[in-house]
C-alpha positions as YAML, in Angstrom:
chain: A
units: angstrom
residues:
- id: 1
  name: UNK
  ca: [-74.20, -117.53, -30.50]
- id: 2
  name: UNK
  ca: [-76.40, -115.87, -33.43]
- id: 3
  name: UNK
  ca: [-76.16, -115.50, -37.45]
- id: 4
  name: UNK
  ca: [-77.23, -113.09, -39.82]
- id: 5
  name: UNK
  ca: [-77.16, -114.31, -43.44]
- id: 6
  name: UNK
  ca: [-77.52, -112.35, -46.56]
- id: 7
  name: UNK
  ca: [-78.11, -114.53, -50.05]
- id: 8
  name: UNK
  ca: [-78.42, -112.08, -53.01]
- id: 9
  name: UNK
  ca: [-78.49, -112.84, -56.80]
- id: 10
  name: UNK
  ca: [-77.20, -110.78, -59.80]
- id: 11
  name: UNK
  ca: [-75.00, -110.15, -62.62]
- id: 12
  name: UNK
  ca: [-71.82, -112.15, -62.55]
- id: 13
  name: UNK
  ca: [-69.94, -109.41, -64.21]
- id: 14
  name: UNK
  ca: [-70.99, -107.17, -61.12]
- id: 15
  name: UNK
  ca: [-69.57, -109.48, -58.72]
- id: 16
  name: UNK
  ca: [-66.25, -108.90, -57.85]
- id: 17
  name: UNK
  ca: [-66.31, -104.75, -57.06]
- id: 18
  name: UNK
  ca: [-69.47, -105.57, -54.57]
- id: 19
  name: UNK
  ca: [-67.56, -108.26, -53.03]
- id: 20
  name: UNK
  ca: [-64.76, -106.16, -52.69]
- id: 21
  name: UNK
  ca: [-66.84, -103.41, -51.32]
- id: 22
  name: UNK
  ca: [-67.98, -105.63, -48.32]
- id: 23
  name: UNK
  ca: [-64.72, -107.01, -47.70]
- id: 24
  name: UNK
  ca: [-62.88, -103.77, -47.29]
- id: 25
  name: UNK
  ca: [-65.65, -101.01, -46.19]
- id: 26
  name: UNK
  ca: [-68.50, -103.88, -45.24]
- id: 27
  name: UNK
  ca: [-66.05, -105.40, -42.98]
- id: 28
  name: UNK
  ca: [-65.49, -102.05, -41.51]
- id: 29
  name: UNK
  ca: [-68.95, -101.38, -40.77]
- id: 30
  name: UNK
  ca: [-69.68, -105.19, -38.73]
- id: 31
  name: UNK
  ca: [-66.45, -104.60, -36.95]
- id: 32
  name: UNK
  ca: [-67.56, -101.35, -35.25]
- id: 33
  name: UNK
  ca: [-70.98, -102.68, -34.47]
- id: 34
  name: UNK
  ca: [-71.66, -104.04, -30.55]
- id: 35
  name: UNK
  ca: [-71.60, -107.78, -30.25]
- id: 36
  name: UNK
  ca: [-69.90, -108.47, -33.67]
- id: 37
  name: UNK
  ca: [-68.19, -111.58, -33.58]
- id: 38
  name: UNK
  ca: [-66.66, -112.06, -36.79]
- id: 39
  name: UNK
  ca: [-67.76, -112.49, -40.47]
- id: 40
  name: UNK
  ca: [-67.33, -114.73, -43.62]
- id: 41
  name: UNK
  ca: [-68.24, -113.81, -47.75]
- id: 42
  name: UNK
  ca: [-68.85, -116.83, -50.59]
- id: 43
  name: UNK
  ca: [-69.09, -116.13, -53.94]
- id: 44
  name: UNK
  ca: [-70.34, -117.87, -56.85]
- id: 45
  name: UNK
  ca: [-68.54, -116.46, -59.74]
- id: 46
  name: UNK
  ca: [-70.58, -118.39, -62.62]
- id: 47
  name: UNK
  ca: [-73.52, -118.14, -61.91]
- id: 48
  name: UNK
  ca: [-73.92, -114.30, -60.10]
- id: 49
  name: UNK
  ca: [-74.00, -115.60, -56.15]
- id: 50
  name: UNK
  ca: [-73.18, -113.99, -52.94]
- id: 51
  name: UNK
  ca: [-73.74, -115.39, -49.58]
- id: 52
  name: UNK
  ca: [-72.62, -112.96, -46.31]
- id: 53
  name: UNK
  ca: [-72.92, -114.25, -42.61]
- id: 54
  name: UNK
  ca: [-72.06, -112.56, -39.86]
- id: 55
  name: UNK
  ca: [-71.58, -113.41, -36.16]
- id: 56
  name: UNK
  ca: [-73.24, -111.90, -33.23]
- id: 57
  name: UNK
  ca: [-72.94, -112.72, -29.73]
- id: 58
  name: UNK
  ca: [-76.68, -112.19, -29.03]
- id: 59
  name: UNK
  ca: [-79.80, -111.57, -30.94]
- id: 60
  name: UNK
  ca: [-80.00, -107.89, -29.45]
- id: 61
  name: UNK
  ca: [-76.64, -107.03, -31.10]
- id: 62
  name: UNK
  ca: [-77.30, -108.80, -34.49]
- id: 63
  name: UNK
  ca: [-81.10, -107.21, -34.58]
- id: 64
  name: UNK
  ca: [-79.88, -103.62, -33.71]
- id: 65
  name: UNK
  ca: [-76.81, -103.94, -36.45]
- id: 66
  name: UNK
  ca: [-78.91, -104.86, -39.00]
- id: 67
  name: UNK
  ca: [-80.95, -101.64, -38.13]
- id: 68
  name: UNK
  ca: [-78.52, -99.16, -38.12]
- id: 69
  name: UNK
  ca: [-76.62, -100.28, -41.15]
- id: 70
  name: UNK
  ca: [-79.19, -100.60, -43.68]
- id: 71
  name: UNK
  ca: [-79.19, -97.92, -46.01]
- id: 72
  name: UNK
  ca: [-75.35, -98.50, -46.40]
- id: 73
  name: UNK
  ca: [-75.72, -101.84, -46.77]
- id: 74
  name: UNK
  ca: [-78.06, -101.33, -49.66]
- id: 75
  name: UNK
  ca: [-75.98, -98.97, -51.26]
- id: 76
  name: UNK
  ca: [-73.22, -101.57, -51.46]
- id: 77
  name: UNK
  ca: [-75.04, -104.41, -52.79]
- id: 78
  name: UNK
  ca: [-76.98, -102.31, -55.16]
- id: 79
  name: UNK
  ca: [-74.26, -102.41, -57.93]
- id: 80
  name: UNK
  ca: [-74.82, -106.12, -58.12]
- id: 81
  name: UNK
  ca: [-78.00, -107.59, -56.18]
- id: 82
  name: UNK
  ca: [-81.20, -108.22, -58.24]
- id: 83
  name: UNK
  ca: [-82.78, -110.40, -55.16]
- id: 84
  name: UNK
  ca: [-81.64, -110.33, -51.84]
- id: 85
  name: UNK
  ca: [-82.71, -112.56, -49.16]
- id: 86
  name: UNK
  ca: [-82.12, -111.93, -45.13]
- id: 87
  name: UNK
  ca: [-82.10, -114.68, -43.02]
- id: 88
  name: UNK
  ca: [-81.79, -114.56, -38.95]
- id: 89
  name: UNK
  ca: [-80.18, -118.09, -37.25]
- id: 90
  name: UNK
  ca: [-79.34, -119.67, -33.52]
- id: 91
  name: UNK
  ca: [-75.78, -121.49, -33.56]
- id: 92
  name: UNK
  ca: [-76.05, -124.43, -31.39]
- id: 93
  name: UNK
  ca: [-72.81, -125.50, -32.88]
- id: 94
  name: UNK
  ca: [-70.35, -123.45, -33.90]
- id: 95
  name: UNK
  ca: [-66.43, -125.05, -34.74]
- id: 96
  name: UNK
  ca: [-65.14, -122.18, -36.87]
- id: 97
  name: UNK
  ca: [-62.02, -121.37, -38.87]
- id: 98
  name: UNK
  ca: [-60.28, -118.59, -38.42]
- id: 99
  name: UNK
  ca: [-57.33, -118.37, -41.40]
- id: 100
  name: UNK
  ca: [-58.60, -120.21, -44.24]
- id: 101
  name: UNK
  ca: [-56.21, -120.39, -47.14]
- id: 102
  name: UNK
  ca: [-56.18, -118.83, -50.47]
- id: 103
  name: UNK
  ca: [-57.96, -121.79, -52.44]
- id: 104
  name: UNK
  ca: [-60.59, -121.91, -49.11]
- id: 105
  name: UNK
  ca: [-64.32, -123.17, -50.32]
- id: 106
  name: UNK
  ca: [-67.17, -123.50, -49.15]
- id: 107
  name: UNK
  ca: [-70.38, -125.87, -48.95]
- id: 108
  name: UNK
  ca: [-73.97, -124.39, -47.56]
- id: 109
  name: UNK
  ca: [-77.05, -126.89, -47.09]
- id: 110
  name: UNK
  ca: [-80.01, -125.55, -45.96]
- id: 111
  name: UNK
  ca: [-83.13, -127.87, -44.65]
- id: 112
  name: UNK
  ca: [-86.40, -127.74, -43.70]
- id: 113
  name: UNK
  ca: [-87.85, -129.36, -40.79]
- id: 114
  name: UNK
  ca: [-90.79, -129.65, -37.91]
- id: 115
  name: UNK
  ca: [-90.07, -126.85, -35.65]
- id: 116
  name: UNK
  ca: [-90.74, -129.36, -32.89]
- id: 117
  name: UNK
  ca: [-87.45, -131.40, -34.30]
- id: 118
  name: UNK
  ca: [-84.88, -128.74, -33.81]
- id: 119
  name: UNK
  ca: [-83.71, -130.03, -30.76]
- id: 120
  name: UNK
  ca: [-84.05, -133.89, -32.77]
- id: 121
  name: UNK
  ca: [-81.72, -132.37, -35.46]
- id: 122
  name: UNK
  ca: [-79.15, -130.58, -32.87]
- id: 123
  name: UNK
  ca: [-78.54, -133.52, -30.73]
- id: 124
  name: UNK
  ca: [-78.25, -135.85, -34.28]
- id: 125
  name: UNK
  ca: [-75.91, -133.46, -35.91]
- id: 126
  name: UNK
  ca: [-73.74, -133.43, -32.06]
- id: 127
  name: UNK
  ca: [-73.55, -136.80, -31.30]
- id: 128
  name: UNK
  ca: [-73.80, -138.88, -35.31]
- id: 129
  name: UNK
  ca: [-72.78, -135.81, -37.89]
- id: 130
  name: UNK
  ca: [-70.47, -134.14, -36.28]
- id: 131
  name: UNK
  ca: [-68.28, -137.28, -35.08]
- id: 132
  name: UNK
  ca: [-67.77, -138.12, -39.00]
- id: 133
  name: UNK
  ca: [-67.56, -134.67, -40.41]
- id: 134
  name: UNK
  ca: [-64.66, -133.56, -38.45]
- id: 135
  name: UNK
  ca: [-62.15, -136.67, -39.52]
- id: 136
  name: UNK
  ca: [-62.92, -135.83, -43.23]
- id: 137
  name: UNK
  ca: [-59.85, -134.67, -44.75]
- id: 138
  name: UNK
  ca: [-59.46, -131.02, -45.24]
- id: 139
  name: UNK
  ca: [-62.48, -129.68, -43.19]
- id: 140
  name: UNK
  ca: [-61.63, -126.41, -41.33]
- id: 141
  name: UNK
  ca: [-64.75, -125.47, -39.67]
- id: 142
  name: UNK
  ca: [-68.63, -126.93, -39.42]
- id: 143
  name: UNK
  ca: [-71.93, -124.81, -38.24]
- id: 144
  name: UNK
  ca: [-75.11, -125.91, -37.66]
- id: 145
  name: UNK
  ca: [-77.72, -122.82, -37.72]
- id: 146
  name: UNK
  ca: [-81.72, -123.32, -37.05]
- id: 147
  name: UNK
  ca: [-84.36, -120.73, -36.94]
- id: 148
  name: UNK
  ca: [-86.52, -122.90, -34.46]
- id: 149
  name: UNK
  ca: [-89.54, -120.64, -35.16]
- id: 150
  name: UNK
  ca: [-89.81, -121.48, -39.07]
- id: 151
  name: UNK
  ca: [-88.46, -124.84, -38.21]
- id: 152
  name: UNK
  ca: [-85.44, -124.24, -41.16]
- id: 153
  name: UNK
  ca: [-81.79, -125.18, -40.55]
- id: 154
  name: UNK
  ca: [-78.32, -125.25, -42.09]
- id: 155
  name: UNK
  ca: [-75.31, -126.58, -42.38]
- id: 156
  name: UNK
  ca: [-71.84, -124.94, -43.56]
- id: 157
  name: UNK
  ca: [-68.95, -126.63, -43.91]
- id: 158
  name: UNK
  ca: [-65.38, -124.72, -44.91]
- id: 159
  name: UNK
  ca: [-62.76, -126.87, -47.24]
- id: 160
  name: UNK
  ca: [-59.17, -125.54, -47.42]
- id: 161
  name: UNK
  ca: [-58.77, -126.00, -50.55]
- id: 162
  name: UNK
  ca: [-60.76, -126.87, -53.78]
- id: 163
  name: UNK
  ca: [-59.70, -130.29, -53.68]
- id: 164
  name: UNK
  ca: [-61.06, -131.32, -50.37]
- id: 165
  name: UNK
  ca: [-64.80, -130.02, -50.86]
- id: 166
  name: UNK
  ca: [-64.48, -132.06, -53.99]
- id: 167
  name: UNK
  ca: [-62.80, -135.24, -52.58]
- id: 168
  name: UNK
  ca: [-65.64, -134.90, -49.25]
- id: 169
  name: UNK
  ca: [-68.29, -134.90, -51.33]
- id: 170
  name: UNK
  ca: [-69.39, -139.04, -51.55]
- id: 171
  name: UNK
  ca: [-68.42, -139.19, -47.44]
- id: 172
  name: UNK
  ca: [-70.89, -135.99, -46.91]
- id: 173
  name: UNK
  ca: [-73.51, -137.06, -48.47]
- id: 174
  name: UNK
  ca: [-73.60, -140.62, -46.92]
- id: 175
  name: UNK
  ca: [-73.43, -138.56, -43.35]
- id: 176
  name: UNK
  ca: [-75.83, -135.98, -44.47]
- id: 177
  name: UNK
  ca: [-78.54, -138.54, -45.21]
- id: 178
  name: UNK
  ca: [-78.08, -140.55, -42.28]
- id: 179
  name: UNK
  ca: [-78.74, -137.45, -40.60]
- id: 180
  name: UNK
  ca: [-81.73, -136.52, -42.23]
- id: 181
  name: UNK
  ca: [-82.93, -139.13, -41.90]
- id: 182
  name: UNK
  ca: [-83.05, -139.75, -38.24]
- id: 183
  name: UNK
  ca: [-83.80, -136.16, -37.60]
- id: 184
  name: UNK
  ca: [-86.52, -136.00, -39.59]
- id: 185
  name: UNK
  ca: [-85.54, -133.41, -41.68]
- id: 186
  name: UNK
  ca: [-85.64, -132.49, -45.34]
- id: 187
  name: UNK
  ca: [-82.88, -131.33, -47.58]
- id: 188
  name: UNK
  ca: [-83.47, -128.22, -49.70]
- id: 189
  name: UNK
  ca: [-80.70, -126.83, -51.53]
- id: 190
  name: UNK
  ca: [-77.06, -127.98, -51.80]
- id: 191
  name: UNK
  ca: [-74.66, -125.24, -53.03]
- id: 192
  name: UNK
  ca: [-70.78, -124.18, -53.14]
- id: 193
  name: UNK
  ca: [-68.57, -121.06, -53.16]
- id: 194
  name: UNK
  ca: [-65.35, -119.46, -53.39]
- id: 195
  name: UNK
  ca: [-64.49, -118.17, -49.95]
- id: 196
  name: UNK
  ca: [-63.99, -114.75, -50.39]
- id: 197
  name: UNK
  ca: [-62.94, -113.78, -46.53]
- id: 198
  name: UNK
  ca: [-63.35, -115.25, -43.44]
- id: 199
  name: UNK
  ca: [-63.08, -113.78, -39.70]
- id: 200
  name: UNK
  ca: [-62.93, -114.44, -36.56]
- id: 201
  name: UNK
  ca: [-63.46, -111.56, -33.53]
- id: 202
  name: UNK
  ca: [-61.67, -113.33, -30.18]
- id: 203
  name: UNK
  ca: [-64.16, -113.01, -26.91]
- id: 204
  name: UNK
  ca: [-62.88, -110.40, -24.51]
...
């Protein structure tokens, strides 16, 4: 699986209107693209942050959709976004939830590493972190994303509600510390969001 993320910041007062448009028209536009496998839409209403993740069957579908939807995507984001960053990822580990509840929350951790250590990170995440993460109460799904060429990685974790997200912080800090030490990774940011939307398109 392959992923594109779009991370934007802007005026918090204008965030809800754009999130609503992305949940409706943005979702429809993506669903019409070949190879589309799902999306997530996450917001921080206090600071004015928006994170969109879209999932794709292959790199070709992901890249082609970006070009086809470029103009309309810019129009949908324009009322809110004052900064926009687009990143492309491979997803070597994905445990994705299909229908989180109305109070669902999302944690997003971004990391850097030597490109030669990407496989070490993938193995460490699968064999050390994932067994511990999957036992955390309220965890609804998690994924590891990597950018092999640029030496970057990200972990997303979806939780049933705010209470389970908050309760997980200590446990997952320990797991994160152990994993990053073994995999020679530097953590660059740790963020938490409200979940507006997640969808999964079943494989045919």
